[in-house]
Coordinates of C-alpha atoms and ligand atoms in Angstrom, one line a residue:
X186 CA -0.1 -0.2 0.2
X187 CA 1.4 3.5 -1.1
X188 CA 1.8 5.9 1.8
X189 CA 0.8 9.4 0.7
X190 CA 3.9 11.5 0.5
X191 CA 6.4 9.1 0.1
X192 CA 8.9 9.0 -3.2
X193 CA 7.7 7.0 -5.9
X194 CA 9.9 4.2 -7.1
X195 CA 11.1 3.7 -10.8
X196 CA 12.8 0.6 -11.6
X197 CA 15.4 1.2 -14.9
X198 CA 16.0 -1.8 -16.9
X199 CA 18.9 -1.7 -19.4
X200 CA 22.0 -3.8 -20.1
X201 CA 24.0 -0.7 -21.4
X202 CA 25.2 1.0 -18.3
X203 CA 25.5 4.2 -20.0
X204 CA 21.5 4.0 -20.7
X205 CA 20.7 3.0 -17.0
X206 CA 23.2 6.2 -16.1
X207 CA 21.5 8.8 -18.3
X208 CA 18.0 7.7 -17.4
X209 CA 18.6 7.4 -13.6
X210 CA 20.5 10.8 -13.6
X211 CA 17.4 12.4 -15.3
X212 CA 14.8 10.7 -12.5
X213 CA 16.4 10.4 -9.7
X214 CA 15.8 14.0 -8.3
X215 CA 12.2 13.3 -8.2
X216 CA 12.1 9.6 -7.8
X217 CA 13.9 6.7 -6.0
X218 CA 15.5 4.8 -8.7
X219 CA 16.4 1.4 -9.0
X220 CA 18.6 -0.5 -11.7
X221 CA 18.7 -4.2 -13.4
X222 CA 20.8 -5.2 -16.1
X223 CA 19.1 -8.2 -17.1
X224 CA 15.4 -9.7 -16.8
X225 CA 16.1 -12.1 -13.7
X226 CA 17.1 -9.1 -11.6
X227 CA 14.3 -7.1 -13.0
X228 CA 11.8 -9.7 -12.1
X229 CA 13.5 -10.2 -8.3
X230 CA 13.2 -6.2 -7.8
X231 CA 9.7 -6.1 -9.5
X232 CA 8.5 -8.5 -6.6
X233 CA 10.3 -6.9 -3.7
X234 CA 8.4 -4.9 -1.0
X235 CA 8.1 -1.9 -1.5
X236 CA 7.6 -2.6 -5.2
X237 CA 8.5 -0.1 -8.1
X238 CA 5.7 2.0 -8.9
X239 CA 6.9 2.3 -12.6
X240 CA 9.5 -0.1 -14.8
X241 CA 11.2 1.3 -17.6
X242 CA 11.9 -1.8 -19.5
X243 CA 14.4 -2.1 -22.6
X244 CA 13.8 -5.0 -25.2
X245 CA 17.2 -6.2 -26.0
X246 CA 18.5 -7.8 -23.0
X247 CA 20.9 -10.8 -22.5
X248 CA 19.1 -14.1 -21.7
X249 CA 15.4 -13.3 -20.9
X250 CA 14.2 -10.1 -23.3
X251 CA 12.0 -7.6 -22.4
X252 CA 8.9 -9.4 -23.7
X253 CA 9.2 -12.0 -21.4
X254 CA 9.9 -10.0 -18.5
X255 CA 6.5 -8.2 -19.1
X256 CA 4.9 -11.5 -19.8
X257 CA 6.4 -13.0 -16.5
X258 CA 5.3 -9.5 -14.6
X259 CA 1.7 -9.9 -15.6
X260 CA 1.5 -13.6 -14.7
X261 CA 2.0 -13.0 -11.0
X262 CA -0.6 -11.4 -8.9
X263 CA 2.2 -9.2 -7.4
X264 CA 3.4 -7.6 -10.2
X265 CA 0.5 -7.2 -12.4
X266 CA -0.3 -4.2 -11.7
X267 CA 3.1 -2.1 -12.1
X268 CA 3.1 -0.1 -15.3
X269 CA 5.8 -0.9 -17.6
X270 CA 7.0 1.3 -20.2
X271 CA 9.2 -0.4 -23.0
X272 CA 12.1 1.9 -24.0
X273 CA 13.8 0.3 -26.8
X274 CA 15.9 0.7 -30.3
X275 CA 13.3 -1.9 -31.6
X276 CA 11.3 1.0 -33.0
X277 CA 9.5 -0.7 -35.9
X278 CA 5.9 -0.6 -35.9
X279 CA 5.2 -4.2 -35.4
X280 CA 7.5 -4.3 -32.3
X281 CA 5.7 -1.5 -30.6
X282 CA 2.4 -3.1 -31.5
X283 CA 3.3 -6.3 -29.7
X284 CA 4.8 -4.3 -26.7
X285 CA 1.3 -2.8 -26.2
X286 CA -0.5 -5.9 -26.6
X287 CA 1.3 -7.7 -24.0
X288 CA 0.3 -5.0 -21.7
X289 CA 2.9 -2.2 -21.6
X290 CA 1.4 1.5 -20.9
X291 CA 3.7 3.2 -23.3
X292 CA 6.4 2.5 -25.7
X293 CA 9.6 5.0 -26.2
X294 CA 12.0 4.3 -29.1
X295 CA 15.9 4.8 -28.6
X296 CA 17.6 7.3 -29.3
X297 CA 15.2 9.0 -26.6
X298 CA 14.7 12.4 -25.4
X299 CA 15.0 13.0 -21.9
X300 CA 12.2 15.6 -21.7
X301 CA 9.7 13.7 -23.3
X302 CA 10.6 10.3 -21.1
X303 CA 10.5 12.5 -17.9
X304 CA 7.2 13.6 -18.9
X305 CA 5.7 10.4 -19.7
X306 CA 7.2 8.8 -16.4
X307 CA 5.6 11.9 -14.6
X308 CA 2.3 11.2 -16.6
X309 CA 2.1 7.1 -15.9
X310 CA 3.3 8.0 -11.9
X311 CA 0.5 10.4 -11.5
X312 CA -2.0 7.6 -12.8
X313 CA -0.5 5.3 -10.4
X314 CA -0.5 7.2 -7.7
X315 CA -4.4 7.7 -8.4
X316 CA -5.1 4.4 -8.9
X317 CA -3.2 3.2 -5.4
X318 CA -5.3 5.7 -3.8
X319 CA -8.5 4.3 -5.2
X320 CA -7.3 0.7 -4.2
X321 CA -6.5 2.2 -0.6
X322 CA -10.0 3.9 -0.6
X323 CA -11.7 0.6 -1.3
X324 CA -10.0 -1.7 0.9
X325 CA -9.8 0.5 4.1
X326 CA -12.2 1.4 6.5
X327 CA -13.0 4.9 6.5
X328 CA -13.8 5.2 10.5
X329 CA -10.7 3.5 11.8
X330 CA -8.1 3.3 8.7
X331 CA -7.8 -0.6 9.2
X332 CA -8.5 -2.6 6.1
X333 CA -12.1 -3.1 5.6
X334 CA -14.2 -6.3 5.2
X335 CA -13.2 -6.5 1.7
X336 CA -9.7 -6.6 2.4
X337 CA -10.3 -9.2 5.0
X338 CA -11.9 -11.7 2.6
X339 CA -9.2 -11.2 0.0
X340 CA -6.3 -11.4 2.6
X341 CA -8.3 -14.5 4.4
X342 CA -8.7 -16.4 1.6
X343 CA -5.0 -16.0 0.3
X344 CA -3.6 -17.1 3.7
X345 CA -5.7 -19.7 4.2
X346 CA -4.8 -21.5 0.6
X347 CA -1.4 -20.7 1.4
X348 CA -1.4 -22.3 4.7
X349 CA -3.0 -25.2 3.1
X350 CA -0.4 -25.2 0.3
X351 CA 2.5 -24.8 2.8
X352 CA 1.2 -27.2 5.5
X353 CA 1.4 -24.4 8.0
X354 CA -1.1 -23.4 10.7
X355 CA -3.4 -20.4 10.4
X356 CA -5.2 -18.6 13.4
X357 CA -8.1 -16.6 13.1
X358 CA -9.5 -14.5 15.8
X359 CA -13.2 -12.4 15.7
X360 CA -13.7 -9.8 18.5
X361 CA -16.8 -7.9 19.0
X362 CA -17.4 -5.2 21.8
X363 CA -19.9 -6.0 24.3
X364 CA -23.0 -4.2 24.8
X365 CA -22.1 -1.6 22.3
X366 CA -25.7 -0.7 21.0
X367 CA -26.2 0.3 24.7
X368 CA -23.0 2.5 24.8
X369 CA -24.2 4.2 21.6
X370 CA -27.5 4.7 23.4
X371 CA -26.1 5.9 26.5
X372 CA -23.0 8.1 25.4
X373 CA -24.3 8.9 21.8
X374 CA -23.1 8.1 18.1
X375 CA -20.4 10.1 18.2
X376 CA -18.6 8.9 21.5
X377 CA -19.3 5.3 19.9
X378 CA -17.1 6.3 16.7
X379 CA -14.3 7.3 19.1
X380 CA -14.6 4.1 20.9
X381 CA -14.2 2.1 17.6
X382 CA -11.1 4.1 16.6
X383 CA -9.7 3.5 20.1
X384 CA -10.4 -0.1 20.2
X385 CA -9.0 -0.4 16.5
X386 CA -6.2 1.4 17.5
X387 CA -5.2 -0.5 20.6
X388 CA -5.9 -4.1 18.9
X389 CA -3.4 -2.7 15.8
X390 CA -0.6 -1.9 18.5
X391 CA -1.1 -5.0 20.4
X392 CA -0.5 -7.3 17.4
X393 CA 3.5 -7.5 17.0
X394 CA 4.0 -9.6 13.7
X395 CA 3.8 -7.3 10.9
X396 CA 2.2 -10.4 9.2
X397 CA -0.8 -10.3 11.4
X398 CA -3.8 -8.7 9.6
X399 CA -6.5 -6.7 11.7
X400 CA -9.6 -5.7 9.7
X401 CA -12.8 -4.2 10.7
X402 CA -15.5 -6.7 9.4
X403 CA -18.7 -5.5 10.6
X404 CA -20.3 -2.4 12.7
X405 CA -18.2 -3.2 15.9
X406 CA -16.7 -6.5 15.0
X407 CA -13.1 -6.8 14.3
X408 CA -10.9 -9.9 12.9
X409 CA -7.5 -11.0 13.0
X410 CA -5.7 -13.1 10.6
X411 CA -2.7 -14.9 12.2
X412 CA -0.5 -16.6 9.7
X413 CA 1.7 -19.5 10.9
X414 CA 0.2 -19.8 14.1
X415 CA -1.8 -22.8 15.9
X416 CA -4.7 -23.1 18.1
X417 CA -2.7 -22.4 21.6
X418 CA -0.9 -19.4 19.7
X419 CA -4.1 -17.7 18.5
X420 CA -5.5 -18.1 21.8
X421 CA -2.4 -16.4 23.5
X422 CA -2.8 -13.7 21.0
X423 CA -6.7 -13.1 21.7
X424 CA -6.3 -13.3 25.5
X425 CA -3.5 -10.4 25.2
X426 CA -6.1 -8.2 22.8
X427 CA -8.8 -9.0 25.6
X428 CA -6.7 -7.8 27.9
X429 CA -5.5 -4.7 26.0
X430 CA -9.1 -3.5 25.4
X431 CA -10.2 -3.8 28.9
X432 CA -7.0 -1.8 30.2
X433 CA -8.1 1.0 27.7
X434 CA -10.4 1.7 30.1
X435 CA -13.3 3.5 28.6
X436 CA -15.9 3.8 31.0
X437 CA -19.4 2.4 30.1
X438 CA -21.9 2.9 32.7
X439 CA -24.3 0.1 31.1
X440 CA -21.9 -2.7 31.3
X441 CA -21.6 -5.1 34.1
X442 CA -17.9 -4.8 33.7
X443 CA -18.1 -1.0 34.1
X444 CA -15.8 -0.2 31.1
X445 CA -15.8 -1.2 27.3
X446 CA -14.5 -4.7 26.8
X447 CA -14.8 -7.4 23.9
X448 CA -15.6 -10.9 23.4
X449 CA -13.2 -13.4 21.2
X450 CA -13.8 -16.5 19.4
X451 CA -10.5 -18.6 18.1
X452 CA -10.0 -21.0 15.8
X453 CA -7.1 -22.7 13.7
X454 CA -6.3 -25.0 11.0
X455 CA -3.3 -27.3 11.4
X456 CA -2.6 -28.9 8.2
X457 CA -0.4 -31.9 9.4
X458 CA 2.3 -33.6 6.9
X459 CA 0.9 -35.7 4.2
X460 CA -3.0 -34.4 4.9
X461 CA -2.5 -30.7 3.9
X462 CA -6.5 -30.1 3.6
X463 CA -7.5 -30.6 7.4
X464 CA -11.0 -32.7 6.7
X465 CA -13.1 -30.7 9.1
X466 CA -11.8 -27.2 7.5
X467 CA -11.7 -27.9 4.0
X468 CA -12.7 -24.0 3.1
X469 CA -12.0 -20.5 4.8
X470 CA -15.8 -20.2 5.6
X471 CA -15.6 -23.1 7.7
X472 CA -12.7 -21.7 10.0
X473 CA -14.5 -18.4 9.9
X474 CA -17.9 -19.9 11.1
X475 CA -16.0 -22.2 13.9
X476 CA -14.6 -18.7 15.1
X477 CA -17.9 -17.2 15.0
X478 CA -19.6 -20.1 16.7
X479 CA -16.7 -19.8 19.6
X480 CA -17.4 -15.8 19.8
X481 CA -21.1 -16.6 20.7
X482 CA -19.7 -19.0 23.4
X483 CA -17.6 -16.2 24.8
X484 CA -20.5 -13.9 24.9
X485 CA -23.0 -16.4 26.2
X486 CA -20.0 -17.1 29.1
X487 CA -20.6 -13.4 30.4
X488 CA -18.6 -11.6 27.7
X489 CA -15.2 -10.0 28.2
X490 CA -13.8 -13.4 27.5
X491 CA -11.9 -15.6 25.0
X492 CA -13.3 -18.8 23.7
X493 CA -11.4 -21.8 21.5
Ligands
GH3_79 P1 -23.4 -7.9 22.0 O1 -22.5 -7.8 23.4 O2 -24.1 -8.9 22.1 O3 -22.0 -7.9 21.2 O4 -24.1 -6.5 22.3 P2 -23.9 -5.3 21.2 O5 -25.1 -4.2 21.9 O6 -22.5 -4.8 21.2 O7 -24.5 -5.8 19.8 P3 -25.3 -5.5 18.8 O8 -25.7 -6.0 17.7 O9 -26.9 -5.3 19.4 O10 -25.3 -4.0 18.6 C1 -23.9 -3.5 17.7 C2 -24.3 -1.8 18.0 O11 -23.1 -1.6 17.2 C3 -25.5 -1.3 17.4 C4 -25.1 -0.3 16.1 O12 -25.7 0.8 16.2 C5 -23.5 0.0 16.7 N1 -22.6 0.2 15.5 C6 -22.1 -0.4 14.4 N2 -21.3 0.2 13.6 C7 -21.4 1.6 14.3 C8 -20.9 2.5 13.8 O13 -19.8 2.8 13.1 N3 -20.5 3.8 14.9 C9 -21.1 3.5 16.0 N4 -21.0 4.3 16.9 N5 -22.0 2.4 16.1 C10 -22.2 1.2 15.5
MG80 MG1 19.6 -3.5 -24.5
MG81 MG1 -21.9 -7.5 16.7
MG82 MG1 -21.6 -6.7 20.1

């Protein structure tokens, strides 16, 4: 995800050192520049985090040529959406047509004019920034700034499939604020919104590993995806989150706990060697509904509790 205000990154792929130097010198004032002299290095840098925002790609390269590099970029979800501009001596119409058909956003013939390269780069990077903003808006929750349900569904399915493929465990925690309707009724909807922001903030701060994903998946409901975490591990995380919400100490006059608390349901898959598809949990939805049932058990057990 692109942070507003960060410098955009341009990957320059050319086997001729002089070309890399000329392009780099003209772009590095405004952008972070990365360099590759062959296709393999280009693919590696394109898949890195943070990814480049634009790739200037030569066609004639030792080994894998530029067309093949672009084909492979398009074949992977991680690199598919990085805009690619061909910049090449292959100026004939058929080459340009092939490049554009493969999915390049632009085609510049060598010898190039630096001001024109700079102008085109700027245009494509502006488009990329706008696309990143739209992507953020469509996957972030407006109130709390954390991933929304759409993003949760995407990440959850991806992590579930990865866990099955790599035979690693995957933990899921569902959290629901206790007596939140009464909180709104007593303190007002704006205070309710503040409470949601604070709870989202403390949940987010309490997660230590960058791969854990917290999302708001409903009104006062949150989900936490814990890659590589088995059930006992996920219970420890959930207990720590429960404690963190309680410790926030937001007064709640209508709760028997006297403060804002949340209940947690925990479930996990443990694919074991030789049986990657846990037979009782073949689909992400099954794991989700298991965590949801346990959330209701935590509610039934008096709330401010973790059930697994
Ligand atoms: P329980 O302990 O069983 O979870 O009870 P509850 O009152 O928390 O559950 P219920 O589902 O009855 O109420 C959820 C409330 O959350 C009702 C709804 O108005 C409130 N809510 C949902 N989204 C928002 C929001 O964006 N802002 C505010 N302020 N309130 C919200
Ligand atoms: Mg070349
Ligand atoms: Mg609820
Ligand atoms: Mg609730």
